């Protein structure tokens, strides 16, 4: 689904991403791991149109999307979440979900006055979709709670739910497990697996929790110093001496964190 060719991004003399080429297969849950400073988030930011590459290309199927802004990628079905959730804290969970679909007639004041039935029908359809997402993610108990009052794990579920409001084709998950308790992390993992298997979502996720990665991801891409170090199954990459060295260096080789 995504092809990345010779991608680089320089910040002054720092090569945050240095000649990365990889593919994200349609229908996969691809993991991206690596030590801090490996270039993972910068890579995501380039794919998602948040920063332009210094050189190289990003392709979505047969379309070159290099440098397209996030709002254009949104309408092509490419979405991303963030390590720190970006909810609208003063809106409820339900309202956060209903905000997502673009080009709603209710956003146009003229249509509000001249086409009230159209606006009402669209809003009812969006509300039904939000209710479906809330049920899918088991968020019924907090559906009408302000999003700012949610726990960290619930906010991550809400971010995942927002991608469901537009039936995304590919979702970039940036450390969806960061700061989440084990019970909610399992719920998030279950939701990702269901979206992948039942609805055909393609995911690419940055994650440090290797138990979580091992449960969900195949393949796993390992980055170090802005480059792709190796790609393979979770078991294969975590057994690779180069990966152990990249993570642990001189601290020993008891396993990849």
CSV table of C-alpha atoms in Angstrom, one decimal:
chain,number,residue,atom,x,y,z
A,1,UNK,CA,0.0,0.0,0.0
A,2,UNK,CA,2.9,2.4,0.8
A,3,UNK,CA,6.2,2.4,-1.0
A,4,UNK,CA,9.0,4.5,0.4
A,5,UNK,CA,12.0,5.1,-1.8
A,6,UNK,CA,15.4,6.5,-0.7
A,7,UNK,CA,13.7,8.9,1.8
A,8,UNK,CA,16.0,11.4,3.6
A,9,UNK,CA,15.3,14.3,6.0
A,10,UNK,CA,18.1,16.5,7.2
A,11,UNK,CA,17.8,19.0,10.0
A,12,UNK,CA,21.0,21.1,9.5
A,13,UNK,CA,23.8,18.6,9.8
A,14,UNK,CA,21.6,15.9,11.4
A,15,UNK,CA,20.3,13.1,9.1
A,16,UNK,CA,17.2,12.1,11.0
A,17,UNK,CA,16.1,9.9,8.1
A,18,UNK,CA,18.9,8.6,5.9
A,19,UNK,CA,18.0,6.8,2.7
A,20,UNK,CA,15.1,4.8,4.0
A,21,UNK,CA,13.4,2.4,1.5
A,22,UNK,CA,10.6,0.1,2.6
A,23,UNK,CA,7.1,-1.1,1.8
A,24,UNK,CA,4.0,-1.4,3.9
A,25,UNK,CA,1.9,-4.2,2.5
A,26,UNK,CA,-1.8,-3.8,2.1
A,27,UNK,CA,-3.7,-5.6,4.9
A,28,UNK,CA,-0.7,-5.9,7.2
A,29,UNK,CA,0.1,-4.6,10.7
A,30,UNK,CA,3.7,-3.5,10.2
A,31,UNK,CA,5.7,-2.6,13.3
A,32,UNK,CA,8.5,0.0,13.3
A,33,UNK,CA,10.9,-0.3,16.2
A,34,UNK,CA,14.3,1.1,17.2
A,35,UNK,CA,16.0,3.0,19.9
A,36,UNK,CA,15.3,6.7,20.7
A,37,UNK,CA,16.6,8.9,17.9
A,38,UNK,CA,16.4,6.2,15.3
A,39,UNK,CA,14.2,8.4,13.0
A,40,UNK,CA,10.9,6.6,13.5
A,41,UNK,CA,8.7,9.6,14.3
A,42,UNK,CA,10.4,11.7,11.6
A,43,UNK,CA,9.6,9.0,9.1
A,44,UNK,CA,6.0,9.0,10.2
A,45,UNK,CA,5.9,12.8,9.9
A,46,UNK,CA,7.1,12.7,6.4
A,47,UNK,CA,4.6,10.0,5.3
A,48,UNK,CA,1.8,11.9,7.0
A,49,UNK,CA,2.7,15.1,5.2
A,50,UNK,CA,3.7,17.0,8.4
A,51,UNK,CA,7.3,17.7,7.2
A,52,UNK,CA,8.6,17.5,3.7
A,53,UNK,CA,11.5,15.1,2.9
A,54,UNK,CA,14.9,16.5,1.8
A,55,UNK,CA,14.8,13.9,-0.9
A,56,UNK,CA,13.1,10.6,-1.8
A,57,UNK,CA,9.5,9.6,-2.5
A,58,UNK,CA,6.4,8.2,-0.8
A,59,UNK,CA,3.8,6.4,-2.9
A,60,UNK,CA,0.3,5.4,-1.9
A,61,UNK,CA,-0.5,2.6,-4.3
A,62,UNK,CA,0.3,4.2,-7.7
A,63,UNK,CA,0.1,7.8,-6.6
A,64,UNK,CA,3.1,9.8,-5.6
A,65,UNK,CA,2.0,11.5,-2.4
A,66,UNK,CA,5.4,13.0,-1.4
A,67,UNK,CA,4.9,16.3,0.4
A,68,UNK,CA,1.1,16.3,0.2
A,69,UNK,CA,-0.3,18.1,3.3
A,70,UNK,CA,-2.2,16.1,5.9
A,71,UNK,CA,-5.6,17.3,4.9
A,72,UNK,CA,-5.2,16.0,1.4
A,73,UNK,CA,-3.9,12.7,2.7
A,74,UNK,CA,-6.9,12.5,5.0
A,75,UNK,CA,-9.2,12.4,2.0
A,76,UNK,CA,-7.1,9.7,0.5
A,77,UNK,CA,-7.6,7.6,3.6
A,78,UNK,CA,-4.2,8.0,5.2
A,79,UNK,CA,-4.4,9.0,8.9
A,80,UNK,CA,-2.1,9.1,11.8
A,81,UNK,CA,-2.4,9.1,15.6
A,82,UNK,CA,0.1,10.7,18.0
A,83,UNK,CA,2.1,9.5,21.0
A,84,UNK,CA,0.3,12.2,23.0
A,85,UNK,CA,-3.4,12.0,22.2
A,86,UNK,CA,-4.8,15.1,20.4
A,87,UNK,CA,-8.4,15.0,21.5
A,88,UNK,CA,-10.7,18.0,21.8
A,89,UNK,CA,-10.7,18.1,25.5
A,90,UNK,CA,-13.9,20.2,26.0
A,91,UNK,CA,-16.0,18.1,23.7
A,92,UNK,CA,-17.4,14.7,24.7
A,93,UNK,CA,-16.2,11.4,23.2
A,94,UNK,CA,-19.3,11.3,21.0
A,95,UNK,CA,-18.7,14.9,19.8
A,96,UNK,CA,-15.0,14.2,19.1
A,97,UNK,CA,-16.0,11.4,16.8
A,98,UNK,CA,-18.7,13.4,15.1
A,99,UNK,CA,-16.2,16.2,14.3
A,100,UNK,CA,-14.1,13.9,12.1
A,101,UNK,CA,-16.0,13.5,8.7
A,102,UNK,CA,-15.1,16.3,6.4
A,103,UNK,CA,-17.3,18.5,4.2
A,104,UNK,CA,-20.3,18.2,6.4
A,105,UNK,CA,-23.2,20.4,5.2
A,106,UNK,CA,-23.7,21.8,8.6
A,107,UNK,CA,-20.3,23.5,8.3
A,108,UNK,CA,-21.8,25.8,5.7
A,109,UNK,CA,-24.0,28.5,7.1
A,110,UNK,CA,-25.9,28.9,3.8
A,111,UNK,CA,-26.8,25.2,3.7
A,112,UNK,CA,-27.8,25.4,7.4
A,113,UNK,CA,-30.4,28.0,6.5
A,114,UNK,CA,-31.5,26.8,3.0
A,115,UNK,CA,-31.1,23.0,3.3
A,116,UNK,CA,-32.0,22.2,7.0
A,117,UNK,CA,-33.3,18.7,6.2
A,118,UNK,CA,-30.1,17.8,4.4
A,119,UNK,CA,-28.0,19.0,7.3
A,120,UNK,CA,-30.2,17.1,9.8
A,121,UNK,CA,-30.0,13.9,7.8
A,122,UNK,CA,-26.2,14.1,7.5
A,123,UNK,CA,-25.9,14.8,11.3
A,124,UNK,CA,-28.1,11.8,12.1
A,125,UNK,CA,-26.0,9.5,9.8
A,126,UNK,CA,-22.8,10.8,11.5
A,127,UNK,CA,-24.3,10.2,14.9
A,128,UNK,CA,-25.2,6.6,14.0
A,129,UNK,CA,-21.7,6.1,12.8
A,130,UNK,CA,-20.3,7.5,16.1
A,131,UNK,CA,-22.6,5.2,18.1
A,132,UNK,CA,-21.3,2.2,16.1
A,133,UNK,CA,-17.7,3.2,16.8
A,134,UNK,CA,-18.4,3.7,20.5
A,135,UNK,CA,-19.9,0.2,20.7
A,136,UNK,CA,-17.1,-1.4,18.7
A,137,UNK,CA,-14.5,0.1,21.1
A,138,UNK,CA,-16.6,-0.5,24.2
A,139,UNK,CA,-16.6,3.2,25.1
A,140,UNK,CA,-20.3,3.3,26.0
A,141,UNK,CA,-19.7,4.3,29.7
A,142,UNK,CA,-17.7,7.4,28.7
A,143,UNK,CA,-19.5,8.3,25.5
A,144,UNK,CA,-20.9,11.5,26.9
A,145,UNK,CA,-17.9,12.3,29.1
A,146,UNK,CA,-15.6,15.2,28.2
A,147,UNK,CA,-12.6,13.8,26.4
A,148,UNK,CA,-10.2,15.7,28.6
A,149,UNK,CA,-11.4,13.6,31.6
A,150,UNK,CA,-10.5,10.3,30.0
A,151,UNK,CA,-7.5,8.2,31.0
A,152,UNK,CA,-4.5,7.9,28.8
A,153,UNK,CA,-5.6,4.5,27.4
A,154,UNK,CA,-9.2,5.7,26.8
A,155,UNK,CA,-7.8,8.7,24.8
A,156,UNK,CA,-5.8,6.3,22.7
A,157,UNK,CA,-9.0,4.3,22.0
A,158,UNK,CA,-10.7,7.6,21.1
A,159,UNK,CA,-7.9,8.4,18.6
A,160,UNK,CA,-8.4,5.0,17.1
A,161,UNK,CA,-12.1,5.6,16.9
A,162,UNK,CA,-11.7,8.8,15.1
A,163,UNK,CA,-9.9,6.9,12.3
A,164,UNK,CA,-12.9,4.7,12.1
A,165,UNK,CA,-15.3,7.6,11.4
A,166,UNK,CA,-13.9,7.9,7.8
A,167,UNK,CA,-13.1,4.3,7.1
A,168,UNK,CA,-9.3,4.9,6.8
A,169,UNK,CA,-7.3,2.8,4.4
A,170,UNK,CA,-4.0,3.1,6.3
A,171,UNK,CA,-3.4,4.3,9.8
A,172,UNK,CA,0.0,5.3,11.3
A,173,UNK,CA,0.0,4.6,15.0
A,174,UNK,CA,2.7,6.5,17.0
A,175,UNK,CA,3.3,4.6,20.2
A,176,UNK,CA,-0.3,3.8,20.9
A,177,UNK,CA,0.8,1.8,24.0
A,178,UNK,CA,2.8,4.6,25.6
A,179,UNK,CA,1.5,5.2,29.2
A,180,UNK,CA,-1.4,2.8,28.9
A,181,UNK,CA,-2.1,0.2,31.5
A,182,UNK,CA,-2.0,-3.5,30.5
A,183,UNK,CA,-5.8,-4.0,30.6
A,184,UNK,CA,-6.5,-1.1,28.2
A,185,UNK,CA,-3.5,-2.0,26.1
A,186,UNK,CA,-5.0,-5.4,25.5
A,187,UNK,CA,-8.3,-3.7,24.5
A,188,UNK,CA,-6.5,-1.4,22.1
A,189,UNK,CA,-4.7,-4.4,20.6
A,190,UNK,CA,-7.9,-6.3,20.2
A,191,UNK,CA,-9.5,-3.4,18.4
A,192,UNK,CA,-6.5,-3.0,16.0
A,193,UNK,CA,-6.6,-6.8,15.2
A,194,UNK,CA,-10.4,-6.6,14.6
A,195,UNK,CA,-10.1,-3.6,12.3
A,196,UNK,CA,-7.3,-5.3,10.4
A,197,UNK,CA,-9.1,-8.7,10.0
A,198,UNK,CA,-12.7,-7.6,9.8
A,199,UNK,CA,-12.5,-4.3,8.0
A,200,UNK,CA,-9.3,-4.6,6.1
A,201,UNK,CA,-7.4,-1.7,7.7
A,202,UNK,CA,-3.7,-1.5,7.1
A,203,UNK,CA,-1.7,-0.3,10.1
A,204,UNK,CA,1.9,0.8,10.5
A,205,UNK,CA,2.9,1.3,14.2
A,206,UNK,CA,5.8,2.7,16.1
A,207,UNK,CA,6.0,0.9,19.4
A,208,UNK,CA,8.6,0.1,22.2
A,209,UNK,CA,6.6,-2.6,23.9
A,210,UNK,CA,7.9,-5.7,22.3
A,211,UNK,CA,5.2,-8.0,23.8
A,212,UNK,CA,2.6,-5.8,22.1
A,213,UNK,CA,4.6,-5.7,18.8
A,214,UNK,CA,5.0,-9.5,18.9
A,215,UNK,CA,1.3,-10.0,19.4
A,216,UNK,CA,0.2,-7.7,16.6
A,217,UNK,CA,3.0,-7.0,14.0
A,218,UNK,CA,4.3,-8.9,11.0
A,219,UNK,CA,6.6,-7.7,9.6
A,220,UNK,CA,8.7,-5.6,11.9
A,221,UNK,CA,11.0,-3.0,10.6
A,222,UNK,CA,14.0,-2.0,12.8
A,223,UNK,CA,15.5,1.4,12.4
A,224,UNK,CA,18.8,2.8,13.8
A,225,UNK,CA,20.5,6.1,13.2
A,226,UNK,CA,18.0,7.1,10.5
A,227,UNK,CA,18.4,3.9,8.5
A,228,UNK,CA,16.5,0.6,8.2
A,229,UNK,CA,18.7,-2.0,10.0
A,230,UNK,CA,16.6,-5.1,9.2
A,231,UNK,CA,13.1,-6.3,8.5
A,232,UNK,CA,11.5,-9.6,9.5
A,233,UNK,CA,9.2,-11.3,12.0
A,234,UNK,CA,9.3,-10.1,15.7
A,235,UNK,CA,11.1,-13.2,16.7
A,236,UNK,CA,13.7,-12.9,14.0
A,237,UNK,CA,14.5,-9.2,14.5
A,238,UNK,CA,14.7,-9.5,18.3
A,239,UNK,CA,17.2,-12.3,18.0
A,240,UNK,CA,19.4,-10.4,15.6
A,241,UNK,CA,22.7,-9.4,17.2
A,242,UNK,CA,22.7,-6.1,15.3
A,243,UNK,CA,19.3,-5.2,16.8
A,244,UNK,CA,20.4,-6.1,20.3
A,245,UNK,CA,23.5,-4.0,19.8
A,246,UNK,CA,21.5,-1.0,18.5
A,247,UNK,CA,19.2,-1.2,21.5
A,248,UNK,CA,21.5,-2.1,24.3
A,249,UNK,CA,25.0,-1.2,23.2
A,250,UNK,CA,27.4,-1.9,26.0
A,251,UNK,CA,24.7,-2.5,28.6
A,252,UNK,CA,24.5,-6.2,27.8
A,253,UNK,CA,22.4,-8.4,25.6
A,254,UNK,CA,19.5,-9.7,27.7
A,255,UNK,CA,16.9,-8.9,25.1
A,256,UNK,CA,15.4,-6.0,23.2
A,257,UNK,CA,13.2,-3.8,25.4
